[in-house]
XYZ file of C-alpha atoms in Angstrom:
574
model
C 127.115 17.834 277.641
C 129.642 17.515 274.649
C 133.251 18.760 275.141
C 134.141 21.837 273.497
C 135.901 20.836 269.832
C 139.851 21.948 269.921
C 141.328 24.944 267.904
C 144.286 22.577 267.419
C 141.754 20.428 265.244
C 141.837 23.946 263.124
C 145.291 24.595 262.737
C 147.047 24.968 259.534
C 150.234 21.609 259.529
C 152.259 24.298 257.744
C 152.032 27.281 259.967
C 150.573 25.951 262.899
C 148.113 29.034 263.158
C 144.204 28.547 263.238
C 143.469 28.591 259.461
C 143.408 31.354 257.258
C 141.532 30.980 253.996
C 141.416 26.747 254.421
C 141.545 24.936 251.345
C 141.081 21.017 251.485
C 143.241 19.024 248.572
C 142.192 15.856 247.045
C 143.570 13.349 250.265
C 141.091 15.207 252.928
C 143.812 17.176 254.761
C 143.305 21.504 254.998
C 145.817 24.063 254.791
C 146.056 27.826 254.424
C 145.627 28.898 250.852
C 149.230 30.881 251.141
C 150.832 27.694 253.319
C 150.074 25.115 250.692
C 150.688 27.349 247.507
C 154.205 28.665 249.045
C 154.587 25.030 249.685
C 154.213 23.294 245.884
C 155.437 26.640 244.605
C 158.897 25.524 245.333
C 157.863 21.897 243.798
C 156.785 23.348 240.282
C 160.161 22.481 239.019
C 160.249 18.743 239.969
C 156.041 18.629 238.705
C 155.290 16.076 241.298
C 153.226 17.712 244.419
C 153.132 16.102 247.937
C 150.737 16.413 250.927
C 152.993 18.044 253.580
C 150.848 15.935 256.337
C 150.504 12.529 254.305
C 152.926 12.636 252.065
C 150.363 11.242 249.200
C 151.522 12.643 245.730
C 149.785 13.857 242.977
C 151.244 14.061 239.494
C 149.218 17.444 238.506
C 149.189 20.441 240.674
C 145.421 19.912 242.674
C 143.404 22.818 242.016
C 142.864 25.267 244.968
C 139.163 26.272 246.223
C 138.192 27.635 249.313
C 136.252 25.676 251.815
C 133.351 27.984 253.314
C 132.743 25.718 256.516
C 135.892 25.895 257.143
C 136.009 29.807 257.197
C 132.886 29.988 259.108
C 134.647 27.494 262.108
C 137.686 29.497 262.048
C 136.239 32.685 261.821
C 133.222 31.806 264.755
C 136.523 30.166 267.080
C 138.495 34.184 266.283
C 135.425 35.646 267.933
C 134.962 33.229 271.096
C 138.992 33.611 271.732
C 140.022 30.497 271.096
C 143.191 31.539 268.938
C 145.779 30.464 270.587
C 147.843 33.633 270.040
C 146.589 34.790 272.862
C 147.525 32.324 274.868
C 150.085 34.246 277.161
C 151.670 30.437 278.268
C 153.708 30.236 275.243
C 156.281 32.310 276.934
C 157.117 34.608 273.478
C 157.166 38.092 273.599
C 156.033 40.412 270.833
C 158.936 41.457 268.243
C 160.684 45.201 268.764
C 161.817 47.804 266.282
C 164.975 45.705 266.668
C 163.812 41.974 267.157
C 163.224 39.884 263.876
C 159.457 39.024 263.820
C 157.885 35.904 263.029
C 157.023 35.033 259.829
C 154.431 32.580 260.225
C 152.704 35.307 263.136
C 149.067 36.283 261.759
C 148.224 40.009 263.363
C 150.561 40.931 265.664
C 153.838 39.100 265.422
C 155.899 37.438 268.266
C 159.580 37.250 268.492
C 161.501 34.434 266.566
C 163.992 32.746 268.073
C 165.700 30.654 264.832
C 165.729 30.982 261.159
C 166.162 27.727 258.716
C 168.262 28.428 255.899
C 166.293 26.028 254.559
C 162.936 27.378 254.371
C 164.139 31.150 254.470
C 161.863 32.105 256.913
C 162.521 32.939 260.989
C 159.889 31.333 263.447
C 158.274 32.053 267.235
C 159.002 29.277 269.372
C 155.577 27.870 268.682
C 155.884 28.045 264.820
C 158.963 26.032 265.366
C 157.789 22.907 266.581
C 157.630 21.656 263.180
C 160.984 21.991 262.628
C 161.612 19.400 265.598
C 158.584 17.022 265.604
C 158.528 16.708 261.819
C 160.588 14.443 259.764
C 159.886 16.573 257.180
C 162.220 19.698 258.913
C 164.538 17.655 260.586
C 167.532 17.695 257.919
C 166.607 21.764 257.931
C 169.521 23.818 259.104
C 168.336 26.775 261.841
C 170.482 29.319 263.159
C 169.775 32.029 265.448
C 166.832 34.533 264.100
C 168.743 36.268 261.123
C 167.016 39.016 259.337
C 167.685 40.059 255.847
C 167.083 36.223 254.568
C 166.869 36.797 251.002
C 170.872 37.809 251.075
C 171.068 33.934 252.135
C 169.355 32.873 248.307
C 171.474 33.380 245.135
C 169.673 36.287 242.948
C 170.228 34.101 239.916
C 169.588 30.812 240.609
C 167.204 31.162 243.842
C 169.352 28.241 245.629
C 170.819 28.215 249.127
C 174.424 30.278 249.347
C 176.695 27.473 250.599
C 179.836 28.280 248.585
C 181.967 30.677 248.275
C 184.294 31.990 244.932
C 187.536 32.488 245.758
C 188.368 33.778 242.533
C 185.374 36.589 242.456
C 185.473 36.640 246.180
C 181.718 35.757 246.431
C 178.928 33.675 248.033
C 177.259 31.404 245.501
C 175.291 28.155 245.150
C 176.053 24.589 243.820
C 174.331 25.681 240.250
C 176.464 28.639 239.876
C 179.724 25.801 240.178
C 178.720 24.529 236.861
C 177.558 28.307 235.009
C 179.123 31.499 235.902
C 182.040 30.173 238.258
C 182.940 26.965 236.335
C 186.709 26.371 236.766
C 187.131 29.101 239.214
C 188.564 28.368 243.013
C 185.615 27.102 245.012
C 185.547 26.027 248.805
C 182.449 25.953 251.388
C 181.450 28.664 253.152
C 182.740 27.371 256.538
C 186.309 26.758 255.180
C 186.848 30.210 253.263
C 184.781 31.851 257.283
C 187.843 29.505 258.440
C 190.237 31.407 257.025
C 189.249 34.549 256.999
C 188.284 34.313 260.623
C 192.436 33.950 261.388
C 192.632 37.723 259.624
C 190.052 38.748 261.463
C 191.700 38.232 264.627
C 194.687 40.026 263.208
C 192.283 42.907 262.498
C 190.796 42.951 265.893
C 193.858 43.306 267.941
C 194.938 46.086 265.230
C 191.604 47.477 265.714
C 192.401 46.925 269.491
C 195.436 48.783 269.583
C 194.339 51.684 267.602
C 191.691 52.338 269.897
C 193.882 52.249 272.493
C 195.882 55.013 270.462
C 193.044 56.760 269.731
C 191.731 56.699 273.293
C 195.041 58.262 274.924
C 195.227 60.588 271.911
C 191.214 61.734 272.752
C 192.043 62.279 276.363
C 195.411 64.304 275.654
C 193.047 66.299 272.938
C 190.499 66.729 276.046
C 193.455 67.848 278.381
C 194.480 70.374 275.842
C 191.163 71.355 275.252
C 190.529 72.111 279.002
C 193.973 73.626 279.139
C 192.878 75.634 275.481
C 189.978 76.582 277.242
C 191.520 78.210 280.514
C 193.895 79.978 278.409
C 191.557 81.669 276.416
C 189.284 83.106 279.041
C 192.414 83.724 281.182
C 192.688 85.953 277.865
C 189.187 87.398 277.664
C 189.000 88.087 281.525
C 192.646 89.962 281.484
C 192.165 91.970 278.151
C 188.871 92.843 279.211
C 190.474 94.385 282.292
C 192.982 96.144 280.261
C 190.280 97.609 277.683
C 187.905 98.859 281.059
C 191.412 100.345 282.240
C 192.187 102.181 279.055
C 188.346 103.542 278.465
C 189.051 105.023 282.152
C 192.047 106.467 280.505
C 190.155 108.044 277.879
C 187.385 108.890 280.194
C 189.976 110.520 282.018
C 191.638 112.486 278.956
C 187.762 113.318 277.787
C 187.025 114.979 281.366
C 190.234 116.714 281.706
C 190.303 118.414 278.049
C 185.874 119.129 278.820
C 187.743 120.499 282.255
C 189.792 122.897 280.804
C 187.609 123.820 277.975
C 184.913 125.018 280.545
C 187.709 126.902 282.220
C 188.883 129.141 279.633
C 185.381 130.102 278.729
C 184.475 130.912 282.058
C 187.521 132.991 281.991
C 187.094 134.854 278.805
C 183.579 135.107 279.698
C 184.202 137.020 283.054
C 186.692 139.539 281.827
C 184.875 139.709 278.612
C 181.598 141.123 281.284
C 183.708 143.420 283.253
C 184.751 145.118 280.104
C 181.166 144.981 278.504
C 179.529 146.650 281.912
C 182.511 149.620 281.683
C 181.785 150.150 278.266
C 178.661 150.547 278.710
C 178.937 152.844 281.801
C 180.877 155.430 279.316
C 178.698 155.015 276.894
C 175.624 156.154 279.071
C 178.048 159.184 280.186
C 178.942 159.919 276.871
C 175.772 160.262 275.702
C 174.353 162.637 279.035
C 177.308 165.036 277.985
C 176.297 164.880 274.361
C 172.731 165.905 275.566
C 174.007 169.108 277.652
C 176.495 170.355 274.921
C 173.093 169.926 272.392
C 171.360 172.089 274.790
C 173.841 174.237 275.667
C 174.483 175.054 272.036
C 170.691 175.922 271.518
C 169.897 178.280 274.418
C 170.039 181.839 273.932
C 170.569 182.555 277.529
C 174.515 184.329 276.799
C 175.011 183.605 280.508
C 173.757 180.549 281.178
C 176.378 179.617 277.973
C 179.280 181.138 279.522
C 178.862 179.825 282.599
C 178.821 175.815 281.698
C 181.068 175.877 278.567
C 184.298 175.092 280.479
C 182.561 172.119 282.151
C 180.784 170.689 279.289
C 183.513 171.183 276.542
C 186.464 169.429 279.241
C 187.654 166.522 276.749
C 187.132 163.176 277.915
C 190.122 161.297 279.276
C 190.620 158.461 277.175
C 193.326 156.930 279.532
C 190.631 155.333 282.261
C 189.089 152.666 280.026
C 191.526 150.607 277.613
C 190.899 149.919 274.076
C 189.317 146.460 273.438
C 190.124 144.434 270.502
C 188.754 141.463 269.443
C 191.318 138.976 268.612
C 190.134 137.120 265.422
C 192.230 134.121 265.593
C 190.944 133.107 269.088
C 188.323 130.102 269.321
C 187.908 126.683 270.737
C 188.837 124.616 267.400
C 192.348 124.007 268.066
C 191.013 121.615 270.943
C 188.743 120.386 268.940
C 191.379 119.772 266.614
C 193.995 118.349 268.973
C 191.224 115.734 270.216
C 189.951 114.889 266.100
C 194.412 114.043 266.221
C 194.301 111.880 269.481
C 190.907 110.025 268.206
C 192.754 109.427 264.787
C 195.818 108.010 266.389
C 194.431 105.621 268.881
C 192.342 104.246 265.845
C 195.526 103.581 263.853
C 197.288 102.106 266.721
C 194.155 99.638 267.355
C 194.489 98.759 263.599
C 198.319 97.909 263.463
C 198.166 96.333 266.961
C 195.068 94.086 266.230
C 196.929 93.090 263.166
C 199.581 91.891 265.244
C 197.593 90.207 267.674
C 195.446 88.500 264.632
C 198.944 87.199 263.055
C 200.621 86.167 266.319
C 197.527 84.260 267.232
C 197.079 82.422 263.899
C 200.866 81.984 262.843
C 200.173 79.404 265.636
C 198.443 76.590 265.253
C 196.236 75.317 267.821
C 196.453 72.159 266.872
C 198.688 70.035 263.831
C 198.123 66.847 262.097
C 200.307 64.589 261.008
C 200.048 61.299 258.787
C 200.076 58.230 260.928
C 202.155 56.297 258.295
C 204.959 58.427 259.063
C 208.177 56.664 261.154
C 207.684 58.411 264.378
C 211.915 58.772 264.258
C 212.284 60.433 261.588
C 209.138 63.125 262.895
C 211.002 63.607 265.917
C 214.146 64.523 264.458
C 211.935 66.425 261.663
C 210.107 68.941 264.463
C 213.797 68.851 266.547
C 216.611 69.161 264.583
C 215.735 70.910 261.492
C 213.850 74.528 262.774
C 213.252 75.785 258.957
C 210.554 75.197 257.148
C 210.837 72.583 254.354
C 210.771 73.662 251.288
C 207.923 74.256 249.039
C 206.597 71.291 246.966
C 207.396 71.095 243.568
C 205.726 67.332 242.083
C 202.360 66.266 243.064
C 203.807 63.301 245.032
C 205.031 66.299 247.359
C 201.766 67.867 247.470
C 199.907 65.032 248.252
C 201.951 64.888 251.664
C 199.790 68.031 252.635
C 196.580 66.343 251.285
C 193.573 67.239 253.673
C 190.192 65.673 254.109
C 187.085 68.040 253.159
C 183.585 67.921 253.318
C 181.212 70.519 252.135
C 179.328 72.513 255.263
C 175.553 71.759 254.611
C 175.060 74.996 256.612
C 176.365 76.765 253.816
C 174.917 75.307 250.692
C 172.572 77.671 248.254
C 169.583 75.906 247.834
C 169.520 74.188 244.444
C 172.750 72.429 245.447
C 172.315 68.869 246.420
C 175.202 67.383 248.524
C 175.758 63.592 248.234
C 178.384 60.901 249.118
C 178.950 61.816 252.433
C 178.788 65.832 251.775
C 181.907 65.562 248.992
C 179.860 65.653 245.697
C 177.698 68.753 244.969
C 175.019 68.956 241.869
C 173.010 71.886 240.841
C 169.188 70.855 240.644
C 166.515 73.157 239.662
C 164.668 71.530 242.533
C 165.129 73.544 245.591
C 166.563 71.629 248.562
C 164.939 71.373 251.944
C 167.560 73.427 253.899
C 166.735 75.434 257.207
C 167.240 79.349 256.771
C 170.103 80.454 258.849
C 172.561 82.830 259.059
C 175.597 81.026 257.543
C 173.577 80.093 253.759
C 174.531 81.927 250.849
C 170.744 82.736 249.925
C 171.565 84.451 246.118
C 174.343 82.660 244.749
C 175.246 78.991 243.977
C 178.031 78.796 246.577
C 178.801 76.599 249.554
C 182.294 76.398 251.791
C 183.900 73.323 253.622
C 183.349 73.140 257.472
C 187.396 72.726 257.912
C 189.114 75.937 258.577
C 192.297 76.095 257.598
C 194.786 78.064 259.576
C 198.447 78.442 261.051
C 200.044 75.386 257.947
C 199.736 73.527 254.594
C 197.469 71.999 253.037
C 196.421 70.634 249.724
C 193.339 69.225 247.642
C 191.702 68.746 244.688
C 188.362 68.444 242.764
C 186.762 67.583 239.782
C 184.053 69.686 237.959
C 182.059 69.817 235.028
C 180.239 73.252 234.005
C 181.664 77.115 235.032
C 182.381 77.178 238.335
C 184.601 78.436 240.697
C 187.130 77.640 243.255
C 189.105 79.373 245.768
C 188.918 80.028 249.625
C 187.304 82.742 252.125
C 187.163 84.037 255.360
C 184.399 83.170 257.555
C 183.557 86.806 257.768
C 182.117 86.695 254.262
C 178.564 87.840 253.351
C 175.804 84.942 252.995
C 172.726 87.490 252.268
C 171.991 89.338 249.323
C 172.994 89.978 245.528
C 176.357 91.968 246.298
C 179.905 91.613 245.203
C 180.514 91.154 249.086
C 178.827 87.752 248.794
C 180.655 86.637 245.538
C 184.172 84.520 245.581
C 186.485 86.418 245.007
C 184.705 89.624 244.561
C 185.697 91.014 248.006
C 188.308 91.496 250.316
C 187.552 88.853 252.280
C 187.793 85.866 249.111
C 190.315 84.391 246.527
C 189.030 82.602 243.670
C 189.952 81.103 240.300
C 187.222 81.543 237.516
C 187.089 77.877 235.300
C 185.152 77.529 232.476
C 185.528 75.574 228.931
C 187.190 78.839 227.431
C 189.591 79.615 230.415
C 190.720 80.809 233.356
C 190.464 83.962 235.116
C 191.456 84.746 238.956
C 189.850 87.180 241.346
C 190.076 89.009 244.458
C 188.629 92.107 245.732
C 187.005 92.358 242.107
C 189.856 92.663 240.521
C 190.306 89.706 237.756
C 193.777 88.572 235.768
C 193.577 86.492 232.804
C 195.102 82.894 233.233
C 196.529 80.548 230.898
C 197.031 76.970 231.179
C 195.587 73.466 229.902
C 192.046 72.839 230.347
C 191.838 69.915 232.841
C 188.908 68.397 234.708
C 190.759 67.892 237.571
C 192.071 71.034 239.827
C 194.163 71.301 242.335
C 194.420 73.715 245.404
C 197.828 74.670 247.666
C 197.645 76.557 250.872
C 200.152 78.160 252.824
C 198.235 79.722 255.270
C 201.119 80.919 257.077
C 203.422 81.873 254.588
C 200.516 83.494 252.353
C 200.632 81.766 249.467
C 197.602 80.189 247.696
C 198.269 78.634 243.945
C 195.980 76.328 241.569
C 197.427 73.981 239.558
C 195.801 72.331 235.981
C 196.145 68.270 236.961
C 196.259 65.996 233.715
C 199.743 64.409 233.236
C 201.845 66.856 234.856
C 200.802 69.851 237.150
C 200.936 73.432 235.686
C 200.735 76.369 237.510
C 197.147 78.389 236.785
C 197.716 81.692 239.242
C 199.392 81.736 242.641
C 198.312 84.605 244.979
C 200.723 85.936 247.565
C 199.354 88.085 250.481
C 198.934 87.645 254.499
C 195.711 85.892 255.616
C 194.364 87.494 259.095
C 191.948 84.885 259.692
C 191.321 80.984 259.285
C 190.173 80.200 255.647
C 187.083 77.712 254.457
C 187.448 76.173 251.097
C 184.451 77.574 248.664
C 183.155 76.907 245.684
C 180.551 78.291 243.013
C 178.966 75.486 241.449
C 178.104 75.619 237.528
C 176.961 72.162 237.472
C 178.921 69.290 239.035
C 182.207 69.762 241.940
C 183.265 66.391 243.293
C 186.299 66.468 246.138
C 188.353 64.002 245.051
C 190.092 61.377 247.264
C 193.902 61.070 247.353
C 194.563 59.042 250.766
């Protein structure tokens, strides 16, 4: 009985896998249609074509046709399981989500363990052996499996990246030495990694030691946090108390004044009874006498007359029963009154006391940043020696000190705005955006606020725009729903706003506007005072000019807004 022929016999030189599409050139040896094209692809340049197994050249590119024996063996040794792919012995695993795959894998790839710079391609263990039995691969350079290896090829030239510009500070290849970079300062790759592997020890113990910073400063912010977090339901749990104790109070005050109330009627309402059932008594005696005078008067009996005249015509002694009178001016509506003044009080005192609260509570901040750059000496003796605040800033070197980071809350956006680089650029689209419905979205206007609120110090920032639009700042209380002024910037209580357009200025609050002049300027900027209650916009161009500065007290934390026309970009000053 013959012995079963070998896959191996079937096995592209190139690839190493059983053959896919074989082709046999003009020496005898077969190859994979894409294995030996790739192959004298990369030769087209030179015009001379060699047999990767023989090494017999031809001086014309052989033309390609498929062998159909071929394809029948390989196909007939795929169905009996012969591939050797499935031979578990190899050891490989199949490539992950996160593993680079083989490139020379047919089906289902396996791991690869190197990539050749060379060849641009990152092979299985088994694909590999070329690489190490060939003489062909041996001058190859392999590294661990890299992916991404057309970043290793120059876009321009298609050659290896082994150089590096010093002068463009880029990777290139020996071609671009003699083109784009001629004359410029060139080393190797490894000597420019050289040096810039010193810096980057440099940067990893700064790196070190700013985690380190950051990791004590995260654990004091958690401390506070805890400590934040204590004191405020400490808070809750004791005004609570205080609130139950006062509506006892006023449960109290309500059954005392109901008390007294019921009182007084029952009162009036007895003696008022005793006086209606003596009335009444007269009144039916009254009326009997009235009926023997009328009959007395009409009999013609002369003695029967004479004899009851004295005792019917005796007057009636008016002394007995009292005069009622009604007193007009009596009813219950100066208690009703007196309670309409205690209700009208207490409401006045909540107001003016939860103002007080509001302002003590957000005059301080709960927590303050400060610019790292700073010398920690002089920030000491800045929040220890010197108690008043520093003075307002006048040039825009001053307000930059206040500059603060913003990014646009997504939460918030209308939906034909489209947020980009990193939530600080927003463009209207006529294309509606795929946001989720929720509370917090303006859902008529094209608005959307910043996620930082700003409470309790300074701070400063500024945009560029293009089209009408509006800027200012609002309260998170602000309406989201609807077609209302109470939605609009600046066309509520709650809102401040300046109007920009190509013809001017205009600034708004509580829908009332004031014209503003100034230069037109691309570029705006914002201050905030949040504790001092002062909120101005300045034109930015060569100088700053003043546009409108509001003055007022702010009861609550305030969120940057905007109403976009067609372009607001927050600009970066740090």
């Amino acid at each position: 009985m013959a012995e079963p022929v070998s896959p191996d016999y079937f096995r592209c030189p190139l690839c190493v896998s059983l053959l896919r599409d074989p082709v046999a050139i003009p020496c005898g040896h077969s190859f994979c249609m894409d294995c030996i094209s790739g192959y004298w692809n990369d030769a087209d340049y030179t015009g001379i074509y060699i047999c990767p197994q023989c090494k017999i050249t031809f001086t014309q590119r052989p033309v390609l046709r498929p062998n159909t024996t071929l394809t029948m063996v390989a196909e007939k040794i795929k169905k009996s399981s012969l591939n050797l792919h499935q031979n578990s012995s190899a050891g490989n695993s199949y490539a992950g989500p996160a593993d680079v795959p083989c490139d020379f894998c047919s089906g289902k790839k396996l791991k690869a363990i190197k990539s050749c710079l060379n060849c641009l391609a990152s092979y299985c263990e088994k694909h590999l052996k070329p690489h190490y039995e060939s003489a062909t691969f041996k001058r190859h350079k392999l590294v661990d499996e890299l992916g991404n290896l057309d970043r290793k090829i120059c876009p321009q030239h298609q050659k290896s990246l082994e150089l590096f510009c010093r002068t463009d500070q880029m990777c290139i290849c020996a071609i671009c030495t003699v083109s784009e970079h001629r004359g410029h300062d060139i080393v190797s790759a490894e000597a420019e990694r050289g040096e810039k592997q010193k810096l980057l020890g440099i940067s990893q113990a700064e790196i070190r030691q700013k985690c380190q910073e950051r990791v004590k400063e995260l654990e004091e912010l958690k401390t506070a946090v805890d400590s934040l977090k204590s004191s405020a339901h400490r808070a809750m749990v004791e005004s609570q108390k205080m609130f139950e104790e006062m509506i006892r109070s006023i449960e109290r005050m309500r059954s005392e004044v109901t008390k007294l109330i019921d009182i007084n009627e029952k009162a009036a309402f007895n003696q008022a009874e005793a006086l209606i059932e003596r009335l009444e008594q007269e009144i039916d005696e009254l009326k009997k006498k009235e009926t023997g005078l009328k009959q007395l008067y009409s009999t013609e009996d002369h003695i029967h007359f004479l004899q009851n005249f004295n005792y019917l015509c005796t007057p009636t002694d008016d002394g007995i029963m009292p005069r009622v009178t009604v007193n007009p001016d009596f009813s219950f509506g100066a208690a009703r009154k007196a309670v309409a003044e205690i209700k009208e009080r207490l409401e006045e005192f909540g107001r003016e006391e939860l103002l007080k609260i509001s302002k003590s509570v957000n005059e301080i901040p709960v927590y303050t940043t400060e610019n790292r750059t700073l010398d920690r000496k002089s920030r000491v003796k800045d929040t220890t020696v010197d108690s008043a605040p520093p003075p307002e800033p006048r040039s825009r070197a001053d307000f930059i000190k206040y500059f603060c980071q913003l990014r646009f809350d997504p939460n918030t956006a209308y939906k034909e705005l489209h947020l980009s680089d990193g939530n600080r650029k927003v463009i209207r689209t006529r294309d509606l955006q795929s946001y989720a419905d929720n509370s917090e979205r303006f859902d008529s206007f094209a608005q959307v606020l910043c996620r930082e609120a700003l409470s309790g110090g300074r701070y400063y920032w500024e945009i560029e725009w293009s089209g009408e639009f509006s800027i200012g700042v609002a309260f998170k209380s602000i309406s989201r729903k609807g077609k209302g002024s109470l939605c609009l910037l600046g066309y509520n209580d709650k809102s401040w706003s300046l109007l920009c357009s190509d013809s001017g200025y205009s600034a708004w609050h509580n829908r009332m506007d004031k014209a503003v002049s100034g230069p037109h300027s691309p570029k705006i900027g914002v201050y905030l005072d949040h504790s001092a209650g002062i909120l101005a916009f300045y034109s930015i161009g060569n100088t700053m000019t003043l546009l409108h500065r509001f003055e007022t007290t702010f009861v609550e934390p305030l969120y940057p807004g905007f109403g976009v026309g067609t372009s607001v970009k927050i600009c970066q000053l740090k």
